Coordinates of C-alpha atoms and ligand atoms in Angstrom, one line a residue:
X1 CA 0.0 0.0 0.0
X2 CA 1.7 3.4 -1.2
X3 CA 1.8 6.1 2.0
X4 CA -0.3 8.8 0.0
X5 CA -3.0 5.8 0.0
X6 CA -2.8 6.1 4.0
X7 CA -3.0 10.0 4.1
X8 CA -6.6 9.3 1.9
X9 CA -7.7 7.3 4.4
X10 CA -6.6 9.4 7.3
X11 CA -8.7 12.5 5.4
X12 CA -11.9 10.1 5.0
X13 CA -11.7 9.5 8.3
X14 CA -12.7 12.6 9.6
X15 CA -14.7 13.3 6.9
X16 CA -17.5 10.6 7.5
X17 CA -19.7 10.9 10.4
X18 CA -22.2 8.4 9.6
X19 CA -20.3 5.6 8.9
X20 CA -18.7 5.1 12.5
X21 CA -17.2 1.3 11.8
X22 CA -15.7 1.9 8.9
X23 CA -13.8 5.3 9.8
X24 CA -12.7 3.4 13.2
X25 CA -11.0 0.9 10.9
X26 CA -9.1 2.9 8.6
X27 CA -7.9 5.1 11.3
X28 CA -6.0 1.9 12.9
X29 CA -4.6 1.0 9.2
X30 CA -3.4 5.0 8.6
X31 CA -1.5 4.2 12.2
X32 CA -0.3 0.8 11.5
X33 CA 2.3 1.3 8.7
X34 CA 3.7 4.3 9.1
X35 CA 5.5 6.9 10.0
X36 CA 3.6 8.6 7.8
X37 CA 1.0 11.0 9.3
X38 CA -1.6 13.1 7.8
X39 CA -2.8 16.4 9.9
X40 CA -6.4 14.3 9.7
X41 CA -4.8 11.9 11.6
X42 CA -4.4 13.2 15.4
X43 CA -0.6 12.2 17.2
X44 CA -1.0 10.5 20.2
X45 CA 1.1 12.7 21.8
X46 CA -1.8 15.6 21.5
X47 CA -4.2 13.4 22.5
X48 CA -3.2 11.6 25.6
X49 CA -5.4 13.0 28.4
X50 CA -8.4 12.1 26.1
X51 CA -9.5 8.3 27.4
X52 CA -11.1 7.5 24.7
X53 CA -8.1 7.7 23.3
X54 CA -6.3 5.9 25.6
X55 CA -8.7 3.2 24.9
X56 CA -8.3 3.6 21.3
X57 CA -4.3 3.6 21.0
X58 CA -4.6 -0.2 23.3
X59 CA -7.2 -1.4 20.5
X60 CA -4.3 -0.3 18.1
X61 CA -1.4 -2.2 19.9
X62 CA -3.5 -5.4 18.8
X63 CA -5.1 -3.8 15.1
X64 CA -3.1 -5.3 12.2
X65 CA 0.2 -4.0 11.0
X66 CA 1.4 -3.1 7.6
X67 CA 2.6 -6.7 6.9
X68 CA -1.2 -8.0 7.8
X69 CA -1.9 -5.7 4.5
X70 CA 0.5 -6.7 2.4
X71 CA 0.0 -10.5 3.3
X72 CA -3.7 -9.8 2.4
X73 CA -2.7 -8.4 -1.1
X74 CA -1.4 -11.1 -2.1
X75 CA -3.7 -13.7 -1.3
X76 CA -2.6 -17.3 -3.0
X77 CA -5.1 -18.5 -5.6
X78 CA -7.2 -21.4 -4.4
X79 CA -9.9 -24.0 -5.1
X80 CA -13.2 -22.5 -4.6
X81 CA -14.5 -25.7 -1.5
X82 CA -11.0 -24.5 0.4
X83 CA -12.5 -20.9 1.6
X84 CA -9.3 -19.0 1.5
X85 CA -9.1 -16.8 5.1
X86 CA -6.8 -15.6 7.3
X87 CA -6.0 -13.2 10.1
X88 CA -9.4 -11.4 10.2
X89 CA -9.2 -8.0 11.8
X90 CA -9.6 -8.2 15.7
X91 CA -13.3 -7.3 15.7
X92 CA -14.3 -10.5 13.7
X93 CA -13.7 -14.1 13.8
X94 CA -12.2 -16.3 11.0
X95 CA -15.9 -17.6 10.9
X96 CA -17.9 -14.3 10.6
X97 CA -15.6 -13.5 7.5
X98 CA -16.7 -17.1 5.8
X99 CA -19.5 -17.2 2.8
X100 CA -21.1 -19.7 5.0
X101 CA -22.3 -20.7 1.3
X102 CA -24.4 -17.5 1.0
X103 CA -26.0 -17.2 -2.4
X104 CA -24.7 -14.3 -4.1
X105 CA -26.2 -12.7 -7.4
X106 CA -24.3 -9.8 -9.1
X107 CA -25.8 -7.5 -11.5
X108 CA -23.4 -5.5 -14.0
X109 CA -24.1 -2.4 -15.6
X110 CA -22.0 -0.1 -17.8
X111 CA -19.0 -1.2 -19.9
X112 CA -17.0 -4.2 -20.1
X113 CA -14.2 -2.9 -17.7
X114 CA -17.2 -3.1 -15.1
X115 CA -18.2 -7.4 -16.3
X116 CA -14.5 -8.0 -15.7
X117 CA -14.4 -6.5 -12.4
X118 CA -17.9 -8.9 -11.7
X119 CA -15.6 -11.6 -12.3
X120 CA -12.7 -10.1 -10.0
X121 CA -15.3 -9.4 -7.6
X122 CA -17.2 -13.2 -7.8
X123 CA -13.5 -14.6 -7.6
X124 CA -12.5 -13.0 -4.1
X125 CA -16.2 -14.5 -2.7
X126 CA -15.8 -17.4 -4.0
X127 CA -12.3 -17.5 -2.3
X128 CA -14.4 -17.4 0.8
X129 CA -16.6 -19.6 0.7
X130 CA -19.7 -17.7 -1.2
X131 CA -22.3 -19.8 -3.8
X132 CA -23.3 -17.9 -6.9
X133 CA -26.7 -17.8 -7.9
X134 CA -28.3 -16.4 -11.0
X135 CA -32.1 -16.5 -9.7
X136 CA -32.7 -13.3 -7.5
X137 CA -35.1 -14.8 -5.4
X138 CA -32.9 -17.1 -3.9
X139 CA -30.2 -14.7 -3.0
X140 CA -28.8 -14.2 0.9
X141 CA -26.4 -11.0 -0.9
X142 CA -27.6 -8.6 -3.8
X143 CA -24.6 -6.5 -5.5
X144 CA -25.1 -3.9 -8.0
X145 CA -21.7 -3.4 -10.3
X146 CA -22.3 0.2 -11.5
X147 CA -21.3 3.0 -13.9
X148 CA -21.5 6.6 -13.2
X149 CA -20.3 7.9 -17.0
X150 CA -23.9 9.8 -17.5
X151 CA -26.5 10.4 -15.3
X152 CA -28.9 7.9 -17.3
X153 CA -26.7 5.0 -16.0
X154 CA -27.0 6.6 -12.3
X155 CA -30.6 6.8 -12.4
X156 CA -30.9 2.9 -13.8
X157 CA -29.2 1.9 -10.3
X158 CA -31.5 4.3 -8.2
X159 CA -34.8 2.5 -9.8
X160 CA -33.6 -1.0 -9.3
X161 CA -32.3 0.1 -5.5
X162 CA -36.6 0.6 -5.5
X163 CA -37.3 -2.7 -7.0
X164 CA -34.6 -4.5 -4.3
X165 CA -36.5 -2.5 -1.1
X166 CA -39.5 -4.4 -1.7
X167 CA -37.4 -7.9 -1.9
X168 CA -35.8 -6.8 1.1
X169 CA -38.7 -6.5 3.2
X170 CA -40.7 -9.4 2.3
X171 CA -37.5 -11.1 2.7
X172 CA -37.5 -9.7 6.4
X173 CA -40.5 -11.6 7.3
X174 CA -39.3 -14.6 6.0
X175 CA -35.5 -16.2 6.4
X176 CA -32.3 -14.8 7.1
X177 CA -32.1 -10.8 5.7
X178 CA -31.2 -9.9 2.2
X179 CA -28.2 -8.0 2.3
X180 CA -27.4 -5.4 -0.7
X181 CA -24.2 -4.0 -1.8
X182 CA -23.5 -1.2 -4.4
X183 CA -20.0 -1.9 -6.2
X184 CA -17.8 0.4 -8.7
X185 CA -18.0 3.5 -9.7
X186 CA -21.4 5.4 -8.2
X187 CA -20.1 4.0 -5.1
X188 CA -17.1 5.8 -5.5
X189 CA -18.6 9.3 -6.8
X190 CA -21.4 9.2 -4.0
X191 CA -19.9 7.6 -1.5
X192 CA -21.8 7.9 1.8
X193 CA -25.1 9.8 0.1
X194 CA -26.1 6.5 -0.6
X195 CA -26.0 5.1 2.4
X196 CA -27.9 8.1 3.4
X197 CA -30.0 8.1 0.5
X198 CA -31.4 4.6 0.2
X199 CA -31.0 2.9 3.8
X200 CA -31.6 -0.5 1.9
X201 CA -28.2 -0.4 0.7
X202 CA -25.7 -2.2 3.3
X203 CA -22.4 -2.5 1.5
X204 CA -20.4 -0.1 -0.3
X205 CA -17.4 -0.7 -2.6
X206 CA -15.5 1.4 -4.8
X207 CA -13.6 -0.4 -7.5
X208 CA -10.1 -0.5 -5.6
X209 CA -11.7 -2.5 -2.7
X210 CA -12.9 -5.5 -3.9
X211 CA -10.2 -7.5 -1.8
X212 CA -12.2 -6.3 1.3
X213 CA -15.8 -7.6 0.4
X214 CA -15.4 -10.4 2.4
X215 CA -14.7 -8.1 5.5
X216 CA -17.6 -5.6 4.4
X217 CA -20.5 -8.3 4.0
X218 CA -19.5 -9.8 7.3
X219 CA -19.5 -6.2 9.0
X220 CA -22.9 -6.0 7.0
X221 CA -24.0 -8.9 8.9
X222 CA -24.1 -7.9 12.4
X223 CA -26.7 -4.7 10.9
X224 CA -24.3 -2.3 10.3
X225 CA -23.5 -0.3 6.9
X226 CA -20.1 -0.7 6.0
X227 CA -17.7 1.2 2.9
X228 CA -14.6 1.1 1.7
X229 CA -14.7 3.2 -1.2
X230 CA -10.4 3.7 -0.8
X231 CA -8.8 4.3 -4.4
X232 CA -5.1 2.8 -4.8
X233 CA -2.3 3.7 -6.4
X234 CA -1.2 0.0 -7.1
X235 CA -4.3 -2.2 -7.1
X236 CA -4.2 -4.0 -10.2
X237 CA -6.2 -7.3 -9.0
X238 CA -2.9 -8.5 -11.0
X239 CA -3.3 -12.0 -8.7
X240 CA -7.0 -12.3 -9.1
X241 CA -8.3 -14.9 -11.4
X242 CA -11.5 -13.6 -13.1
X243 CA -13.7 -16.5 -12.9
X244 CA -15.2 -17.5 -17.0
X245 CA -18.9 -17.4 -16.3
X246 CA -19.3 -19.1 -19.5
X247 CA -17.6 -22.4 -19.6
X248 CA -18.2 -22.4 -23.1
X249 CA -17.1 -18.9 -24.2
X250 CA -14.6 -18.5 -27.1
X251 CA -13.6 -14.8 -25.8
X252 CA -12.1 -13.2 -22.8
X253 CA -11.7 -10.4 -22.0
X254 CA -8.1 -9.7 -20.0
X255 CA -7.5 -6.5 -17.6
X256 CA -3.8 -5.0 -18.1
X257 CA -4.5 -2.1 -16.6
X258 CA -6.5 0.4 -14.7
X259 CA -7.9 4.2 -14.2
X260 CA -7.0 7.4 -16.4
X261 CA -4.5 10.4 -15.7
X262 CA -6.3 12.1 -19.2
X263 CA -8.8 14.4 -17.4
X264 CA -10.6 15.3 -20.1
X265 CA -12.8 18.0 -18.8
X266 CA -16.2 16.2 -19.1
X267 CA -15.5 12.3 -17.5
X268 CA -16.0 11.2 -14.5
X269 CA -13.8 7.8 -14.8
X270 CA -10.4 9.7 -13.2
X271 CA -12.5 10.6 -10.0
X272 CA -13.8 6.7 -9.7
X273 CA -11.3 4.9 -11.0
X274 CA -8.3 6.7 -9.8
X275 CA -4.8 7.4 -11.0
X276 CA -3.6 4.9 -14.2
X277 CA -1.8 2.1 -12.9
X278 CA -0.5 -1.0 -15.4
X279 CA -0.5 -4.4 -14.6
X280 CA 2.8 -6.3 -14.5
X281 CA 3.4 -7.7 -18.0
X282 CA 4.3 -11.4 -16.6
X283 CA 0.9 -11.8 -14.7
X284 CA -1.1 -10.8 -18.4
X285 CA 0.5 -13.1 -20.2
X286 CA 0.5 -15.9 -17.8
X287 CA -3.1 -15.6 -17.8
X288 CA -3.0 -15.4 -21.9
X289 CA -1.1 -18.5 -21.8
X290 CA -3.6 -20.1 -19.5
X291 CA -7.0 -19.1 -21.3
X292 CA -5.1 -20.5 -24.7
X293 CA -4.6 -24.0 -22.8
X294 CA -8.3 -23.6 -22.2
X295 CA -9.2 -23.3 -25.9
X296 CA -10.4 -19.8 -25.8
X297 CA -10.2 -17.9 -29.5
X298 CA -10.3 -14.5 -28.8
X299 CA -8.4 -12.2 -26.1
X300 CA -9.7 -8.6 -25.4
X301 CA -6.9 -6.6 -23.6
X302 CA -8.7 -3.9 -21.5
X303 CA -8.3 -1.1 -20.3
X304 CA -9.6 2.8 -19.4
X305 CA -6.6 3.6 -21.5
X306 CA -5.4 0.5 -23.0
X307 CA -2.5 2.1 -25.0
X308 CA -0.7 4.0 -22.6
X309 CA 0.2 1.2 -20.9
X310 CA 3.6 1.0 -18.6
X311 CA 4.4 -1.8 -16.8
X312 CA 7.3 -0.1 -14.5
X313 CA 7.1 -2.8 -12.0
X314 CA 10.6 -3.9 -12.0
X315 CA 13.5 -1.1 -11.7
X316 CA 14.9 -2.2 -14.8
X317 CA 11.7 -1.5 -17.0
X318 CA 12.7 2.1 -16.3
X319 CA 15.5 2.0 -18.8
X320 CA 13.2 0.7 -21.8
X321 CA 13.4 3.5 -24.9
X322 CA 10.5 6.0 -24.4
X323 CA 7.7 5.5 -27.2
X324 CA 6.1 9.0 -28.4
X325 CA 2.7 9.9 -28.8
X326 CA 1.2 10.2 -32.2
X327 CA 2.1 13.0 -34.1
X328 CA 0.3 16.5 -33.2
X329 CA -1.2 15.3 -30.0
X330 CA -0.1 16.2 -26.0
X331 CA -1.5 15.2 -22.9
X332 CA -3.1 16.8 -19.8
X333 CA 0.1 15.2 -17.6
X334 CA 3.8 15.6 -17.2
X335 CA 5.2 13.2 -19.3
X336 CA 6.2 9.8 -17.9
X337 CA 9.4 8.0 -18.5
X338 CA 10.6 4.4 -19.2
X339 CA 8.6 0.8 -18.2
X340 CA 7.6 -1.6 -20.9
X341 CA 5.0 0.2 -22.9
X342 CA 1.8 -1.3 -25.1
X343 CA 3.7 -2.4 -28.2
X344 CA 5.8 -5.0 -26.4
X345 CA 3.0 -6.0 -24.2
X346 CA 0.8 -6.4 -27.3
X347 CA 4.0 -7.9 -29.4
X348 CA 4.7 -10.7 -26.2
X349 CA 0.8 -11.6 -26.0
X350 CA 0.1 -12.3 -29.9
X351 CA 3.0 -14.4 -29.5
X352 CA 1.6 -16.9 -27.7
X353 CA -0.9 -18.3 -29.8
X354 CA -1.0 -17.8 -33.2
X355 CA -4.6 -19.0 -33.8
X356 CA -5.6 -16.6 -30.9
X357 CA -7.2 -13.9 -32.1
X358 CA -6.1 -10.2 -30.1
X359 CA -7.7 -7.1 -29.8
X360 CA -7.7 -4.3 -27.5
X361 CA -10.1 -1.7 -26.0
X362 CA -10.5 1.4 -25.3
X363 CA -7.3 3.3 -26.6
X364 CA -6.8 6.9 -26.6
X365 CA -5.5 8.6 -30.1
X366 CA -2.6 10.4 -28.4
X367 CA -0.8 6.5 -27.6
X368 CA -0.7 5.2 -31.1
X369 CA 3.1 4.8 -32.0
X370 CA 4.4 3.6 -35.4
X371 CA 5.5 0.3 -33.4
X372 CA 2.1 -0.5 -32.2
X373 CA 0.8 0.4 -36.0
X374 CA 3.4 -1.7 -37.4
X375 CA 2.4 -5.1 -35.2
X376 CA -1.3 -4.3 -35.3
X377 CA 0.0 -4.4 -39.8
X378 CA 2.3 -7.5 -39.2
X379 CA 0.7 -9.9 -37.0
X380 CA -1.9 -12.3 -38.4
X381 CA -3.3 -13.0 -35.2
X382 CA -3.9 -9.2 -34.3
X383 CA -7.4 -7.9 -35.4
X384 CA -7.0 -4.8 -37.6
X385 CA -9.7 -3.0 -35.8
X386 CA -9.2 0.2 -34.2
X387 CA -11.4 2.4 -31.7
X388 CA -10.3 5.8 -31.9
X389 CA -12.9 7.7 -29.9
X390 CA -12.9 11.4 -31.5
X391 CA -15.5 12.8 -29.3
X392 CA -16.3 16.1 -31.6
X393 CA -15.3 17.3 -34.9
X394 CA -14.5 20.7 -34.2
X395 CA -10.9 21.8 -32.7
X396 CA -12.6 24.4 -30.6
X397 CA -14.7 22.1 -28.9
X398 CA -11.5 19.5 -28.7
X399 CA -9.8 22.0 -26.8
X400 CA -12.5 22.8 -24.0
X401 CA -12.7 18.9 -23.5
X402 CA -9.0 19.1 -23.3
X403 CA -8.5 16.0 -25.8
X404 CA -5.1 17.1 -26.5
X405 CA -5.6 17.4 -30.0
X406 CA -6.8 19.1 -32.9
X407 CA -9.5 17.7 -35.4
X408 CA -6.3 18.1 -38.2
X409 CA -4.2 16.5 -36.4
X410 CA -7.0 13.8 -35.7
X411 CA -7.4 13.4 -39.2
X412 CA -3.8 12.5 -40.1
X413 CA -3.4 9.8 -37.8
X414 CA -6.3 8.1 -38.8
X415 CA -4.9 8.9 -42.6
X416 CA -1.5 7.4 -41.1
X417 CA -3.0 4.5 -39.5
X418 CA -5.3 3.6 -43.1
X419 CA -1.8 3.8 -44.8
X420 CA -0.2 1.5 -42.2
X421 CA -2.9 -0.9 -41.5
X422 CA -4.6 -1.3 -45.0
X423 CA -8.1 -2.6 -44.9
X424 CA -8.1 -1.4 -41.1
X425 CA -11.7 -1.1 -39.5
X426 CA -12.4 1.8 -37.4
X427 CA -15.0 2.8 -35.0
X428 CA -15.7 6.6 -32.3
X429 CA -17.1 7.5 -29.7
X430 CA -18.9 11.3 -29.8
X431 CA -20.6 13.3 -27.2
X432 CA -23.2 15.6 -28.8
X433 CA -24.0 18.9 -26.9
X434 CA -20.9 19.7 -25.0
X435 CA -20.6 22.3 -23.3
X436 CA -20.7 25.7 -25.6
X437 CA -21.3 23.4 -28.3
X438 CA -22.6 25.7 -31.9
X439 CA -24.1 24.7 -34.6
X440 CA -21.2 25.3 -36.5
X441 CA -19.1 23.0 -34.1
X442 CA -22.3 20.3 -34.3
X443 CA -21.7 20.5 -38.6
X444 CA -18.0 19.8 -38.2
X445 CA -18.8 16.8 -36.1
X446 CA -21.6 15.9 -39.4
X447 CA -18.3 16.3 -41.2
X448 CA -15.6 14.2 -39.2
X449 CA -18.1 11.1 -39.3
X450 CA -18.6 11.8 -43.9
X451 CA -15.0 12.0 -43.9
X452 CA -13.9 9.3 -42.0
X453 CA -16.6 6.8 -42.6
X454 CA -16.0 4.7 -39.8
X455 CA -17.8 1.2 -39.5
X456 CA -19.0 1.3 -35.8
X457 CA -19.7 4.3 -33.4
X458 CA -20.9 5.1 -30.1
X459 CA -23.0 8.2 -29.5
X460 CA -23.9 10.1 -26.6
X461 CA -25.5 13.3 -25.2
X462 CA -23.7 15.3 -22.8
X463 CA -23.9 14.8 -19.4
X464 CA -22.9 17.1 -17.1
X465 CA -20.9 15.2 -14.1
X466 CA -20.2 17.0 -10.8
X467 CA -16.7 16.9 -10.0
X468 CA -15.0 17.2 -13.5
X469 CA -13.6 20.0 -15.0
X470 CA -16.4 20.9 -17.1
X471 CA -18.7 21.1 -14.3
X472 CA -16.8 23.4 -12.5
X473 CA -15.4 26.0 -15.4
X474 CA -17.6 25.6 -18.3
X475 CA -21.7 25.8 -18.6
X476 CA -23.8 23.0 -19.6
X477 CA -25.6 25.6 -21.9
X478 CA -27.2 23.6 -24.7
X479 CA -31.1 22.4 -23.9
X480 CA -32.0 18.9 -23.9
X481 CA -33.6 18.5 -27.2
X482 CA -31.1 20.4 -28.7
X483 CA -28.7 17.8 -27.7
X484 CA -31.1 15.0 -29.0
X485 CA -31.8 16.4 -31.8
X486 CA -27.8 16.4 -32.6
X487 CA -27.3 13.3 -30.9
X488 CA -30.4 12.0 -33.8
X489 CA -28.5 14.0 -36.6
X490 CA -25.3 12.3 -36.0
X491 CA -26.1 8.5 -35.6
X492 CA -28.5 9.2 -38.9
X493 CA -24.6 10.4 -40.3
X494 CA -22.9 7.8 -38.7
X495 CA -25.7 4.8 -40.3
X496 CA -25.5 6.3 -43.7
X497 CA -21.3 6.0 -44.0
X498 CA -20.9 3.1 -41.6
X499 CA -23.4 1.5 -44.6
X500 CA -21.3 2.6 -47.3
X501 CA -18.3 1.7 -45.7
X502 CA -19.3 -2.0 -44.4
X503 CA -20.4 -2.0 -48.3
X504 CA -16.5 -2.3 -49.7
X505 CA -16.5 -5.4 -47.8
X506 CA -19.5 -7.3 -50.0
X507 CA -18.2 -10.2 -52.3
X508 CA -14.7 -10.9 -50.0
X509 CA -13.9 -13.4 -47.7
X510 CA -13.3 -12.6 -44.2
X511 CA -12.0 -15.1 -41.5
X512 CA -14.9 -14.3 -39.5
X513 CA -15.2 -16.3 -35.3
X514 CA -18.5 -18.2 -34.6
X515 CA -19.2 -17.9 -31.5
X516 CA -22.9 -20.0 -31.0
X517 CA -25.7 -20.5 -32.2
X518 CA -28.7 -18.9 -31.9
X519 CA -32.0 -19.9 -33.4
X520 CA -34.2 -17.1 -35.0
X521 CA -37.7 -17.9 -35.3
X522 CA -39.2 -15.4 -38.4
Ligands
5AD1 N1 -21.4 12.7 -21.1 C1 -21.6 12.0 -22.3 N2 -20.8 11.0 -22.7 C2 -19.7 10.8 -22.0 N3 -18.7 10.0 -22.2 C3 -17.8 10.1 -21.2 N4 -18.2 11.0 -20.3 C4 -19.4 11.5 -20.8 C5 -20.3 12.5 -20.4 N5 -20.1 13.2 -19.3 C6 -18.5 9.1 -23.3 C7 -17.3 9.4 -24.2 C8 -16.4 8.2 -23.8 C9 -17.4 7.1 -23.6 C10 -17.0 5.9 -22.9 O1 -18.5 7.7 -22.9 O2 -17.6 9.4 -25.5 O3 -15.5 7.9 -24.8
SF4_2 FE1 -12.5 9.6 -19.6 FE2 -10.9 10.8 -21.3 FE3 -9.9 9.0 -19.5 FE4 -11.5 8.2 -21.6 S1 -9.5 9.2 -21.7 S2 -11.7 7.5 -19.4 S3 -12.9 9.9 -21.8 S4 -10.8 10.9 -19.0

């Protein structure tokens, strides 16, 4: 755990009244490996007359120290009938932190980085000793795995909270109480409101503190709330097996890292998923290697920002030649130096298998290298698809999402990438209705999409988040059905190219990956 993590927790502390359990706890962990010490985080020295105190620093004398945390982060893998526990904190027994074979049924929401952190999440219960279940009505433990991108996806999780209120309290009058958990990223952004909001809700989790479900369901038991919403520096879950929910899958879908330093002014994701962090290189591709034994076709790297990856683990990584960032585009950071970077990552992991098939997702423009063009070009087994989210057409609106490029200099790299990847497929995301958005900026978004033609998109309307830049320097001026009726403009764009474009690929064979079979009745 990094010492600026402990200074977090020290600030929370203080910070969150309601949630008495949970600020006892990580005031004992801010104390327990330091020497670091926050100005939240009261000396015993100044606090010495004060008995509760007193009482408080001989609970600490027997709390866990830092190597009870670092022993818990690396927690061996197991089989799932061996529930995998050790050393609980003082204030619960080796038994209390069990599954007790508890039915547990998780809901995702949001995008894939959220059903990979399901799997993260099912693996660590499953560790100790929970059972999965996939009917609702037979669950002991509810969780929610949420998204917080637009307020849309916030609301979704608000309405179902209504829907799981009523299961609660029928459940009440019948067997043991249903116990519901919010997980990811509107845990994170809301923290303790919903607690305070929807009293239903007993667990929270942000997505850094998966590790400690175990500890917050068994708190939950005894009829407290309990939260650990903590972001980290290092978590990477790089020792966590995702569990394959479908034994029969052909596709997986592999995390190599996690979080965004990008800022760009209107997301959310840097405040709930926390600073970038990459996963060490030899954990991906042993689990590459592993889902290739099992037979699986297709890997998905993934990522909040797949292709500024840096594995600096190991001290030697550091001397690694720096890559640069596409021509024409910066970032909103100080640039970062050495560690093994996306193209060797992506060069060691198509090596494996050659009949695996590798993509990646979702990439930023400014981290598209020639070396990374050139594999994508060169490898068979690399599929030459590219997401290259643009978000507007118009370089004035670029600049107040702080993209870190220009629509020009957007336009030559994807003329760059079409002359180094030949035949390459591309796909965007946009947001329609940002923030000081004109018409004139709304047409030059109409014209990126005719220009480029791309063959898949993602369109959204603007929503404003609290917390980001946007919210607090620019104005979320543009009415709703103004940005609908942009947001309809575009996709009707986007259909008409993406038809032309899929159009060039009529009378050619494509190696194409089947994976089931699903009967449609006409
Ligand atoms: N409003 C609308 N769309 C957004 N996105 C991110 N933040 C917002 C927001 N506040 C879109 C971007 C991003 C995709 C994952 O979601 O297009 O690429
Ligand atoms: Fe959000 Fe920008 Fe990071 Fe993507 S790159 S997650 S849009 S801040």
């Amino acid at each position: 755990m990094h010492p600026l993590q402990c200074v977090l927790q020290a600030q929370r502390c203080l910070r969150w009244g309601p949630l008495a359990s949970v600020s006892w706890l990580l005031l004992r962990t801010c104390r327990a490996h330091s020497g670091v010490r926050s100005s939240a985080c009261p000396s015993p020295e100044t606090r010495q007359e004060d008995g509760v105190w007193k009482d408080f620093s001989s609970r600490l004398a027997t709390g866990p120290t830092f190597q009870h945390f670092l022993r818990s982060a690396s927690v061996p893998q197991e089989k799932p009938s061996t529930p995998d526990v050790e050393d609980p904190p003082p204030y619960l027994t080796v038994d209390e932190l069990l599954g007790r074979q508890r039915k547990v049924y998780l809901e995702t929401y949001g995008c894939q980085m959220n059903v990979n952190d399901t799997e993260i999440a099912w693996s660590i219960l499953q560790k100790s000793g929970y059972l999965r279940t996939s009917n609702l009505q037979e669950a002991d433990v509810v969780l929610l795995v949420t998204c917080s991108i637009r307020e849309k996806a916030e609301q979704t999780i608000w309405n179902r909270l209504h829907q799981l209120k009523s299961l609660k309290s029928k459940r009440l009058r019948s067997r043991v109480p249903l116990r519901i958990g919010i997980l990811g990223c509107m845990a994170e952004r809301l923290k303790e409101e919903i607690l305070n909001r929807e009293k239903t809700v007993d667990i929270l989790a942000g997505p850094d503190a998966y590790r400690d479900l175990p500890r917050l369901l068994a708190v939950a038991e005894s009829g407290q709330q309990a939260a650990n919403v903590l972001l980290s520096l290092d978590e990477t879950y790089a020792d966590v097996v995702p569990v394959q929910t479908s034994p029969s899958a052909t596709s997986a879908f592999v995390s190599i890292m996690r979080g965004c330093d990008n800022m760009c002014s209107y997301c959310i994701v840097p405040f709930t998923r926390g600073r970038e962090r990459s996963r060490p290189v030899a954990s991906i591709l042993e689990e590459v290697r592993k889902l290739s034994e099992q037979g699986l076709k297709e890997v998905t790297l993934l990522g909040q920002n797949v292709n500024s990856f840096r594995d600096n683990s190991e001290v030697q990584f550091n001397n690694a030649v720096s890559t640069n960032l596409s021509r024409g585009f910066s970032t909103n950071y100080k640039a970062k130096q050495g560690g093994l970077r996306f193209a060797y990552l992506l060069d060691q992991v198509s090596r494996i298998d050659p009949e695996m098939r590798i993509r990646f997702t979702s990439p930023h423009p400014k981290d598209f290298p020639d070396e990374v063009l050139q594999l994508i070009h060169e490898r068979d087994n690399i599929c030459k698809q590219i997401h290259l989210p643009a978000q507007s057409g118009s370089s004035r609106v670029l600049e107040a999402m702080r993209r870190g490029y220009s629509r020009e200099s957007y336009v030559e790299l994807i003329h760059h990438i079409r002359e180094s990847i030949p035949g390459v497929s591309l796909s965007s995301d946009f947001i329609a209705g940002f923030c000081g958005e004109t018409e004139e900026d709304h047409l030059q978004t109409v014209s990126l999409l005719q220009e480029v033609q791309y063959n898949m998109g993602f369109l959204f309307a603007y929503s404003m988040r609290q917390k980001t830049r946007a919210y607090h320097r620019l104005k979320d001026d543009i009415p709703e059905e103004v940005k609908l009726r942009r947001l309809e403009e575009l996709i009707t764009v986007f259909r008409e190219e993406a038809t032309k474009a899929n159009k060039t690929f009529v009378g050619c064979t494509q190696l194409v990956l089947v994976e089931g079979v699903r009967l449609c009745v006409s």
